[in-house]
Short mmCIF file of C-alpha atoms in Angstrom, two decimals:
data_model
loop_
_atom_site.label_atom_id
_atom_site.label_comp_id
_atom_site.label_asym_id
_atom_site.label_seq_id
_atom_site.Cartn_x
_atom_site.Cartn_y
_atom_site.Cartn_z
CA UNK A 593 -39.42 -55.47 -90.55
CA UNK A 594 -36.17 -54.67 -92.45
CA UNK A 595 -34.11 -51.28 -91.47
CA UNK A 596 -32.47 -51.28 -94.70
CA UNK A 597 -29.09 -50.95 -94.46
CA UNK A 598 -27.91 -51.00 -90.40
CA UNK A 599 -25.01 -48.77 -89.58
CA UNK A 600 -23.19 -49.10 -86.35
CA UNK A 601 -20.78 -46.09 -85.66
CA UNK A 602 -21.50 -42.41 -85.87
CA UNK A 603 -17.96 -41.64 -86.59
CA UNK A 604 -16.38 -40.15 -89.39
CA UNK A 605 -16.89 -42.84 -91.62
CA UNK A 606 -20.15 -44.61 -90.22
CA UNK A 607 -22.01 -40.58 -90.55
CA UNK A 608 -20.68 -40.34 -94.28
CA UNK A 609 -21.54 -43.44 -94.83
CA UNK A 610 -25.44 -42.98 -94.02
CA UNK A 611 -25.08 -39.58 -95.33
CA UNK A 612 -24.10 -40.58 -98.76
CA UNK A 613 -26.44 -43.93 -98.78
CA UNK A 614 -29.23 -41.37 -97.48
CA UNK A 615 -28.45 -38.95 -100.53
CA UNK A 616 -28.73 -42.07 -102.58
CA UNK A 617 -32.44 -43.13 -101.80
CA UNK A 618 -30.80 -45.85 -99.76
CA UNK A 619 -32.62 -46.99 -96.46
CA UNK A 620 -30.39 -46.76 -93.76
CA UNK A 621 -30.47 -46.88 -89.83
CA UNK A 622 -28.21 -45.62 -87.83
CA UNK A 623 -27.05 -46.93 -84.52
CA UNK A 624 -24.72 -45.01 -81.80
CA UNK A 625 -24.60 -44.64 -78.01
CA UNK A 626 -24.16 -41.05 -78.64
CA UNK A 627 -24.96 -40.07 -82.18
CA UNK A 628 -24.83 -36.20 -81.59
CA UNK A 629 -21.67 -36.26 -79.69
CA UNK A 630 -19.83 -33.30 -81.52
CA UNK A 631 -16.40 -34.30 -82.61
CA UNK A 632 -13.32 -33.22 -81.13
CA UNK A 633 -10.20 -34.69 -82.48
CA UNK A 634 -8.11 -32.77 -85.18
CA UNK A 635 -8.56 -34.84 -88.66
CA UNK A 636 -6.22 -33.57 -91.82
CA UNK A 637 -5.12 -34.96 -94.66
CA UNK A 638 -3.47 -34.43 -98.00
CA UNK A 639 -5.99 -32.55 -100.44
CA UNK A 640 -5.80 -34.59 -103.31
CA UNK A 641 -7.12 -37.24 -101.06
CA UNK A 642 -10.70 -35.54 -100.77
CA UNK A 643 -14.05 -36.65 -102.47
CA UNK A 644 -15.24 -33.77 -104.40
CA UNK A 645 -18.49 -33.93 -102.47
CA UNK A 646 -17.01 -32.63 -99.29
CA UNK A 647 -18.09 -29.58 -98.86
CA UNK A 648 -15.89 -26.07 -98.11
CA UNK A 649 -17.74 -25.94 -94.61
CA UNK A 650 -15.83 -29.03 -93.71
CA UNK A 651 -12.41 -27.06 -94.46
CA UNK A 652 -10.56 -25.18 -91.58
CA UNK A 653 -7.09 -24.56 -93.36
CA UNK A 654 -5.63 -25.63 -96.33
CA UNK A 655 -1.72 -25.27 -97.04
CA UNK A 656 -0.26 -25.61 -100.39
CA UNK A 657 3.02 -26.88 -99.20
CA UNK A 658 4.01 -28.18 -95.86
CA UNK A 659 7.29 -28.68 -94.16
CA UNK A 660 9.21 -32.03 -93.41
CA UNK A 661 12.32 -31.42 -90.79
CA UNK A 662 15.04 -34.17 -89.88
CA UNK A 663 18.49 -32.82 -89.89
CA UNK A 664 17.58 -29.98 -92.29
CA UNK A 665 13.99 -28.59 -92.82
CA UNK A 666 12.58 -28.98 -96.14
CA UNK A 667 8.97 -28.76 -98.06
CA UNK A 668 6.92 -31.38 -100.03
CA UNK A 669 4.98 -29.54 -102.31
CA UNK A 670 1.82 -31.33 -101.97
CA UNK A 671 -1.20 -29.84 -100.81
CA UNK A 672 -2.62 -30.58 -97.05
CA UNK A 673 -5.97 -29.83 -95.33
CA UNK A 674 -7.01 -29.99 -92.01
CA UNK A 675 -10.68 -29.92 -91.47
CA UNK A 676 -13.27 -28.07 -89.46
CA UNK A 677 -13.94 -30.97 -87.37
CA UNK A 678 -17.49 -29.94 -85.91
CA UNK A 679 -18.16 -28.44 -89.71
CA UNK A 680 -17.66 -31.82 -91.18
CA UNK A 681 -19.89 -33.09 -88.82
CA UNK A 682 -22.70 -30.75 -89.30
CA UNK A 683 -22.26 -31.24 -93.20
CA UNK A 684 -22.61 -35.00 -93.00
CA UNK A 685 -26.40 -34.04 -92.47
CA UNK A 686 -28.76 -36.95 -91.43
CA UNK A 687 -32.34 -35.64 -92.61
CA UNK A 688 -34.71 -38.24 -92.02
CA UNK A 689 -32.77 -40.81 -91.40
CA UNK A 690 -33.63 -43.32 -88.38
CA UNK A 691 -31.72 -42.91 -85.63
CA UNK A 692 -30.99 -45.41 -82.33
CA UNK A 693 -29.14 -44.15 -79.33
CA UNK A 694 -28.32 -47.18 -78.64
CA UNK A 695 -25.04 -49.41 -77.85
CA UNK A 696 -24.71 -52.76 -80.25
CA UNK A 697 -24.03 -55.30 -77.79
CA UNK A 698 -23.40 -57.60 -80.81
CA UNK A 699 -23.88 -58.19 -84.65
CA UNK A 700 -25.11 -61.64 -85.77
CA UNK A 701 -25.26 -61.80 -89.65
CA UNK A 702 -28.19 -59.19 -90.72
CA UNK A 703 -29.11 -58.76 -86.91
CA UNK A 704 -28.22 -56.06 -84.63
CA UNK A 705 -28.41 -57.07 -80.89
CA UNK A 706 -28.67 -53.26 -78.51
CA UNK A 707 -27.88 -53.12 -75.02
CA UNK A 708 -31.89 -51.98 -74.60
CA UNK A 709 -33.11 -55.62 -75.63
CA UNK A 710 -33.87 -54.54 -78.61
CA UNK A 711 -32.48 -55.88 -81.90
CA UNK A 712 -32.76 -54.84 -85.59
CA UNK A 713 -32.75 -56.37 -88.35
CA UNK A 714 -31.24 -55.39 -91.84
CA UNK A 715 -30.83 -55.97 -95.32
CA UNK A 716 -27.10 -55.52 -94.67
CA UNK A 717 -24.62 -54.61 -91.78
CA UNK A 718 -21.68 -52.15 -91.64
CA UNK A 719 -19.81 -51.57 -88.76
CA UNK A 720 -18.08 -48.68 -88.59
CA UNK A 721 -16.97 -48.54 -84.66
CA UNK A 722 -13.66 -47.77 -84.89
CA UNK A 723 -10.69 -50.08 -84.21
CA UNK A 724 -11.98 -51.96 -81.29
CA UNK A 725 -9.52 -52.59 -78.02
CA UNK A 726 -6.79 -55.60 -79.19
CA UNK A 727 -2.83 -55.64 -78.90
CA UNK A 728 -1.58 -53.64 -81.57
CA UNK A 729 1.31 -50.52 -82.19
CA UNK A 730 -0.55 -47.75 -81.00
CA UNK A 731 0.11 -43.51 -82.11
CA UNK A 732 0.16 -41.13 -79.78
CA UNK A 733 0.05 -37.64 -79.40
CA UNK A 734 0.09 -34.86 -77.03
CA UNK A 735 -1.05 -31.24 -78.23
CA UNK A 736 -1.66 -27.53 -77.60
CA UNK A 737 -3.54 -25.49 -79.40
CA UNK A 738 -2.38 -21.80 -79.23
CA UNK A 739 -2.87 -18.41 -81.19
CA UNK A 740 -0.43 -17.35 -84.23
CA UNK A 741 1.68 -15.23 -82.59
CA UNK A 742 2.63 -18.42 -80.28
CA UNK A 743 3.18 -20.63 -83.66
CA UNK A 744 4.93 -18.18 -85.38
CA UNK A 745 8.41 -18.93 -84.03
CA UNK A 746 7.87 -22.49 -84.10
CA UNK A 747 6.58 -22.51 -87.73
CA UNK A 748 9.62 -19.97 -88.87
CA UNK A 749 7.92 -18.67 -91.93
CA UNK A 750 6.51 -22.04 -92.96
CA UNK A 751 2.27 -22.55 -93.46
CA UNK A 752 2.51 -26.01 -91.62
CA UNK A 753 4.98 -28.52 -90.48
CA UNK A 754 4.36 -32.28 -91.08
CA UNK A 755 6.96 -33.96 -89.23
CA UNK A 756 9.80 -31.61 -87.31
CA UNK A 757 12.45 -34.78 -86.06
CA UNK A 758 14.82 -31.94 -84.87
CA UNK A 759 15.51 -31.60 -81.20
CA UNK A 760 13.80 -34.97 -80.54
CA UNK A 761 15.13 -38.19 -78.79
CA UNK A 762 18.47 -39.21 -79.53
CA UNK A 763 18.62 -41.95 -77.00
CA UNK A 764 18.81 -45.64 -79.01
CA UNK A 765 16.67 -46.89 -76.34
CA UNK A 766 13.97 -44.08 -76.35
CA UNK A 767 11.48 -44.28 -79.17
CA UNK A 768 11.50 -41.32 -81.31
CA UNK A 769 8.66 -38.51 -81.70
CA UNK A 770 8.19 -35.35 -83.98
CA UNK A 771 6.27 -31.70 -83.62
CA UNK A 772 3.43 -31.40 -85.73
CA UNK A 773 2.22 -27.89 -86.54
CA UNK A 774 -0.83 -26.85 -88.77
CA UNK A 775 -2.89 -24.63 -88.79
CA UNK A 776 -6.82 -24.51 -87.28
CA UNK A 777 -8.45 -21.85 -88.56
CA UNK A 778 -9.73 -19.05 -86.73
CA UNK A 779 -5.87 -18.11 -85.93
CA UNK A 780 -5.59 -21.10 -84.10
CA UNK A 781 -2.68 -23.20 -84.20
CA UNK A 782 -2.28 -27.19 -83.20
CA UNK A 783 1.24 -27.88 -81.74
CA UNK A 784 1.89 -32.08 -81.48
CA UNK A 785 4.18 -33.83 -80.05
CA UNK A 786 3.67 -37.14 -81.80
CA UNK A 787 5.26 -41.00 -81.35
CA UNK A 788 4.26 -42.16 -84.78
CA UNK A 789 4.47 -45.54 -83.89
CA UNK A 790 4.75 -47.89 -81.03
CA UNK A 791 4.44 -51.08 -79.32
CA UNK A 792 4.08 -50.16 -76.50
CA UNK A 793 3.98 -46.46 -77.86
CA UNK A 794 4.96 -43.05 -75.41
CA UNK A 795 3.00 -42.08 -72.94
CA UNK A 796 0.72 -39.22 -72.90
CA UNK A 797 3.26 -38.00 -69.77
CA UNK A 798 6.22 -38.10 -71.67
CA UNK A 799 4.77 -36.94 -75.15
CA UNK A 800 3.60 -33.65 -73.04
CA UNK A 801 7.59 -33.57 -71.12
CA UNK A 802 9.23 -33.50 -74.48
CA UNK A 803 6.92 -31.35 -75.87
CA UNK A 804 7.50 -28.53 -72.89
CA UNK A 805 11.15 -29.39 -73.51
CA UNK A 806 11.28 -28.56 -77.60
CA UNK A 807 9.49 -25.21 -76.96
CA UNK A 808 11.81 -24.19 -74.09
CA UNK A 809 8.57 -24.64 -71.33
CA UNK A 810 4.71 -24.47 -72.04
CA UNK A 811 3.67 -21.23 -74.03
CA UNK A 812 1.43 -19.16 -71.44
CA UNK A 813 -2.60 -18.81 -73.65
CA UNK A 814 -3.14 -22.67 -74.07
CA UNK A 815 -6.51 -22.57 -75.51
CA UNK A 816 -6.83 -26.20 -75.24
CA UNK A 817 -5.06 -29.46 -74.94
CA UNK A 818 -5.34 -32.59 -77.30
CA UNK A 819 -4.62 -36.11 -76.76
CA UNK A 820 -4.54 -38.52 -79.42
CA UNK A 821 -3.77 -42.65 -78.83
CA UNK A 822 -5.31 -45.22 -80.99
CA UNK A 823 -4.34 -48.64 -82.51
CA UNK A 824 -2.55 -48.17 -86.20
CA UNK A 825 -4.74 -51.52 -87.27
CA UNK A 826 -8.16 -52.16 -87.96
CA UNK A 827 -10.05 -54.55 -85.66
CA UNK A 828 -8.44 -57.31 -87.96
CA UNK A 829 -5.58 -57.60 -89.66
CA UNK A 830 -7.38 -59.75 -92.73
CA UNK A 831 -10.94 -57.06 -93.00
CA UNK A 832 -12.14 -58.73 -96.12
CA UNK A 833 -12.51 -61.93 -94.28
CA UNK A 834 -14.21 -60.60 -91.66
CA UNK A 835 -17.92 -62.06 -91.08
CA UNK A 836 -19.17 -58.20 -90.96
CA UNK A 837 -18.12 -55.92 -93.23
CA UNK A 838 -16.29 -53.51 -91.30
CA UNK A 839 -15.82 -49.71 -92.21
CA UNK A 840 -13.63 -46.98 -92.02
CA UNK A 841 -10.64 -47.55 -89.07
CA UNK A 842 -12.45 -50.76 -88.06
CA UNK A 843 -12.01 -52.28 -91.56
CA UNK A 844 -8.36 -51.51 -92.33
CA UNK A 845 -8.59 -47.94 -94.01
CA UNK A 846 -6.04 -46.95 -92.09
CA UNK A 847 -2.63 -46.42 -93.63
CA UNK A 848 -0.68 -48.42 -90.65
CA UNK A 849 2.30 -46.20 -91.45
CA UNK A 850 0.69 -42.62 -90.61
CA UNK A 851 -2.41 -43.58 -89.02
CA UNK A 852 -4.76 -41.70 -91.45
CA UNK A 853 -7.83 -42.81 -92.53
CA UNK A 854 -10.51 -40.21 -92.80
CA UNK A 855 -10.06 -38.99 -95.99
CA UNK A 856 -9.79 -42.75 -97.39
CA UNK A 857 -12.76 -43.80 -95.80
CA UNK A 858 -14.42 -40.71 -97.50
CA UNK A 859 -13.44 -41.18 -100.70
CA UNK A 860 -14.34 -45.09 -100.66
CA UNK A 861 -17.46 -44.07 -99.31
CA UNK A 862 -19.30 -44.11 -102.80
CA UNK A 863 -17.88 -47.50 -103.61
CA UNK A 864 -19.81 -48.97 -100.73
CA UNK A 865 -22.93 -46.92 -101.09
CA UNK A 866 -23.22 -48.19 -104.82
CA UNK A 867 -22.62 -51.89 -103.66
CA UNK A 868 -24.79 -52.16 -100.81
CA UNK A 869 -27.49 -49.90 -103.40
CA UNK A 870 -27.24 -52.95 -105.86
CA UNK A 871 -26.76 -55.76 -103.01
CA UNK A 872 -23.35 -56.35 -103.14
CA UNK A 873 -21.04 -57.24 -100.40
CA UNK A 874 -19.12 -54.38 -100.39
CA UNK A 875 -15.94 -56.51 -99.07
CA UNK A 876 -15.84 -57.84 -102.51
CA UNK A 877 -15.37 -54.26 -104.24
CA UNK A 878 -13.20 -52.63 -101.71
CA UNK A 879 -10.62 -55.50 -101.17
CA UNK A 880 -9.44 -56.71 -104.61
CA UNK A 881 -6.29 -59.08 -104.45
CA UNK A 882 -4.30 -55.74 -105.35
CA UNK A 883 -5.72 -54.29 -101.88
CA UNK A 884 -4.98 -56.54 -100.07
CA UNK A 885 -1.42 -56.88 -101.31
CA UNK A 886 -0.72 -53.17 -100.58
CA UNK A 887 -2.68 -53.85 -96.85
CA UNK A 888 0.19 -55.92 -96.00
CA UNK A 889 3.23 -54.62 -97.69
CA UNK A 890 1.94 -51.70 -95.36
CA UNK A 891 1.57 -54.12 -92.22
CA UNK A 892 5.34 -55.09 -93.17
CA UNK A 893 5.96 -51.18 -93.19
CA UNK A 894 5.05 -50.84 -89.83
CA UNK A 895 6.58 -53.54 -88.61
CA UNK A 896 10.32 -52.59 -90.01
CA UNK A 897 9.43 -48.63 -88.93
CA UNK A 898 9.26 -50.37 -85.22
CA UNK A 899 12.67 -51.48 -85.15
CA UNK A 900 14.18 -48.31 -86.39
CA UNK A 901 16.77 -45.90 -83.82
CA UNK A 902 15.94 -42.34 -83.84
CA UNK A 903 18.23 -41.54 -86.17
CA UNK A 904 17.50 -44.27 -88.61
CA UNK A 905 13.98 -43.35 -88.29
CA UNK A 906 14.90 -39.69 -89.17
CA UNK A 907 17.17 -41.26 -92.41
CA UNK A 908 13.97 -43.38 -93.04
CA UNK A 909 12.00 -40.08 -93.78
CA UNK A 910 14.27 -38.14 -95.48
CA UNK A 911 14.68 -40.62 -97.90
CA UNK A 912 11.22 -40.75 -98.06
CA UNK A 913 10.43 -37.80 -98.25
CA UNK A 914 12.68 -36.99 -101.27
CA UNK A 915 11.05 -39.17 -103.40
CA UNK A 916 9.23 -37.66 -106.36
CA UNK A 917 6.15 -37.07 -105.35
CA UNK A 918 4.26 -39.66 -107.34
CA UNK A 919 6.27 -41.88 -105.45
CA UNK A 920 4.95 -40.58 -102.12
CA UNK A 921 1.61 -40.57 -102.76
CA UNK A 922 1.27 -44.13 -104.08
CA UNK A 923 2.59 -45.24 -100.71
CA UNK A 924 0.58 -42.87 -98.83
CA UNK A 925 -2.91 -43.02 -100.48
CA UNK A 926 -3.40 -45.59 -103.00
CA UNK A 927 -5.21 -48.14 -101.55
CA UNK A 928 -4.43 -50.41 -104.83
CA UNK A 929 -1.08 -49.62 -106.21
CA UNK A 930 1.01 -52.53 -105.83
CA UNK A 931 3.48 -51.48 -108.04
CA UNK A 932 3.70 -47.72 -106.93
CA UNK A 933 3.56 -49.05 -103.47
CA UNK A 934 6.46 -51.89 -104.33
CA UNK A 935 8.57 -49.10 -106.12
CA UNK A 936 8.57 -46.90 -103.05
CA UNK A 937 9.63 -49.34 -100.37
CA UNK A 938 12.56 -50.44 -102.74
CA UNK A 939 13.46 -46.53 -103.48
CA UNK A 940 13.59 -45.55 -99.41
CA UNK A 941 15.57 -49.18 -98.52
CA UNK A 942 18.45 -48.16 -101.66
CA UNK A 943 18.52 -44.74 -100.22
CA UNK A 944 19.52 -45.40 -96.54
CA UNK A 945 22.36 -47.14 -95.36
CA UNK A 946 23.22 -50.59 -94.91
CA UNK A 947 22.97 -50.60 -91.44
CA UNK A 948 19.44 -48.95 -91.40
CA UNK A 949 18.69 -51.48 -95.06
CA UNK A 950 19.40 -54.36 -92.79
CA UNK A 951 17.04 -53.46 -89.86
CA UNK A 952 14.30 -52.57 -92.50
CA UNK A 953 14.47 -55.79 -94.02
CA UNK A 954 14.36 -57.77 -90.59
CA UNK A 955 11.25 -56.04 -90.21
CA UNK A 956 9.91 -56.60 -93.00
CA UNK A 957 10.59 -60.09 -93.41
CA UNK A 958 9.56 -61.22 -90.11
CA UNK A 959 5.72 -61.61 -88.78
CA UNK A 960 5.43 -60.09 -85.15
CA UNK A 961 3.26 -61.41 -82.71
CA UNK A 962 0.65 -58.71 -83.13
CA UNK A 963 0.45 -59.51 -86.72
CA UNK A 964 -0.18 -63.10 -86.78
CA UNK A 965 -0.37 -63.86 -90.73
CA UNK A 966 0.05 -61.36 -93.03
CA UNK A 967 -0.70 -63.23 -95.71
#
């Protein structure tokens, strides 16, 4: 007998994705070793990036403005939201919907093999798992989470601070990292110490020593400690060739630049529900030849952004970040924006010197071993 559509991933993007289908009259199954497993990690993003159906419950903070540091500190006036991680959880409801606590051992066209013997079979397949284990530039991220009064120096007046490059590695040998600061709700506070990008990136050790070091020792009141480390690429590079159609940070719905990809796996969420609700292979709708383009000028993005000194990389995002802001958000979060996407990589390369223009284009231009082809 047919499950309907199969789901494997209880994640962000695999429980909106059976949400939504669920909402739509969709069968769906869904398939996790631990499908109540309440969430942990922080997730934000900018606000204009939400679906409208996400609902207020799954909001801990939002911040109209938020601040961008390298030599001087400045603010982007674009709107940013961090959510209530366990409240977008519980608002991704699952009434009704079949659920397997189960791990898939392996996914064979419309067949789902579980490590209990069992196996499913679907009308379709999504795999929403995550980025599984492979050799890619990693983020990482060591945090704190402390009260107001704690923040309040750090923050000096601001709601939220995106990137703070001040006071951080100046060594041309050391690979840079910034504070992050927002804001939790509930008067809590979430203080980062972040290496954007690496291959290999920082250490959870030294992310958590240079952290103690920018705040002049570890506040006393830690209310809890976050660690963040993940791969900044789907499980492959090329998603809309893959053989299952992969979802959310397994499928390349991660900007490999910043590392986000909740909110754009929410928003495309509807996309796939109406494609697998008229039989569709959602690969097909999601990956246009003007998607895929952007995929890889961001691959290329990453690559140059790994071959950048501290201080180049702070130059990199000041120039970025005084772009106009249409500018910033067609890098950021259009998925299909060639030309927006284009326009910004040639703005931030004519606005830094030659020195850091020449690195950029080195690393643009050439194909690293962890990205194979690009193409």
């Amino acid at each position: 007998m047919s499950s309907g559509v199969i789901v494997a991933g209880a994640g962000p993007a695999g429980r909106a994705l059976v949400h939504r289908l669920a909402r739509a009259g969709v069968p769906v199954t869904l398939v996790d070793p631990s499908p109540d497993r309440v969430w942990r990690s922080t997730f934000a993003c900018w606000s204009d990036e939400l679906p409208e159906w996400v609902e207020q419950s799954a909001v801990a903070a939002r911040t109209a403005r938020i601040g961008i540091a390298g030599r001087e500190l400045e603010e982007v006036a674009r709107g940013y939201t961090v959510f209530d991680t366990p409240g977008l959880q519980r608002s991704l409801t699952l009434d009704g919907v079949p659920t397997r606590s189960a791990r898939v051992v392996e996914i064979d066209g419309a067949r789902v093999h579980l490590d209990d013997g069992s196996v499913l079979t679907g009308d379709a397949v999504v795999d929403c798992r995550g980025a599984l284990p492979h050799d890619a530039p990693r983020q990482t991220a060591y945090g704190i989470v402390v009260d107001a009064e704690v923040a309040a120096p750090v923050l000096d007046g601001h709601e939220a601070l995106l990137m703070d490059w001040r006071g951080g590695a100046t060594d041309r040998r050391a690979l840079p990292s910034f504070l992050y600061v927002v804001p939790l709700g509930g008067g809590e506070y979430l203080l980062e110490e972040t290496c954007l990008a690496g291959h290999p990136a920082l250490g959870l050790d030294e992310l958590e020593r240079r952290l103690a070091a920018r705040l002049g020792g570890m506040p006393s009141g830690i209310r809890r400690v976050e660690h963040v480390d993940f791969p900044l690429t789907g499980s492959s590079l090329h998603p809309w060739r893959d053989p299952v159609f992969r979802f959310g940070a397994a499928g390349g719905f991660k900007n490999p630049t910043t590392g986000y990809s909740v909110a754009t796996s929410l928003m495309c969420t509807d996309a796939v529900v109406a494609a697998l609700a008229a039989g569709r292979d959602p690969a097909a709708d999601l990956w246009p030849p003007s998607t895929r383009a952007v995929h890889n000028l961001r691959l290329r993005g990453l690559s140059a952004l790994l071959g950048l000194s501290p201080s180049q990389t702070v130059a990199f995002f000041e120039a970025f970040f005084t772009m106009p802001l249409a500018a910033q958000r067609s890098y950021l979060s259009k998925r299909d924006d060639l030309t927006g996407t284009m326009s910004a990589m040639t703005r931030v390369i004519a606005a830094v010197d030659m020195r850091t223009r020449v690195v950029v284009a080195r690393g643009a231009m050439s194909t690293p071993a962890w990205a194979g082809d690009a193409g």
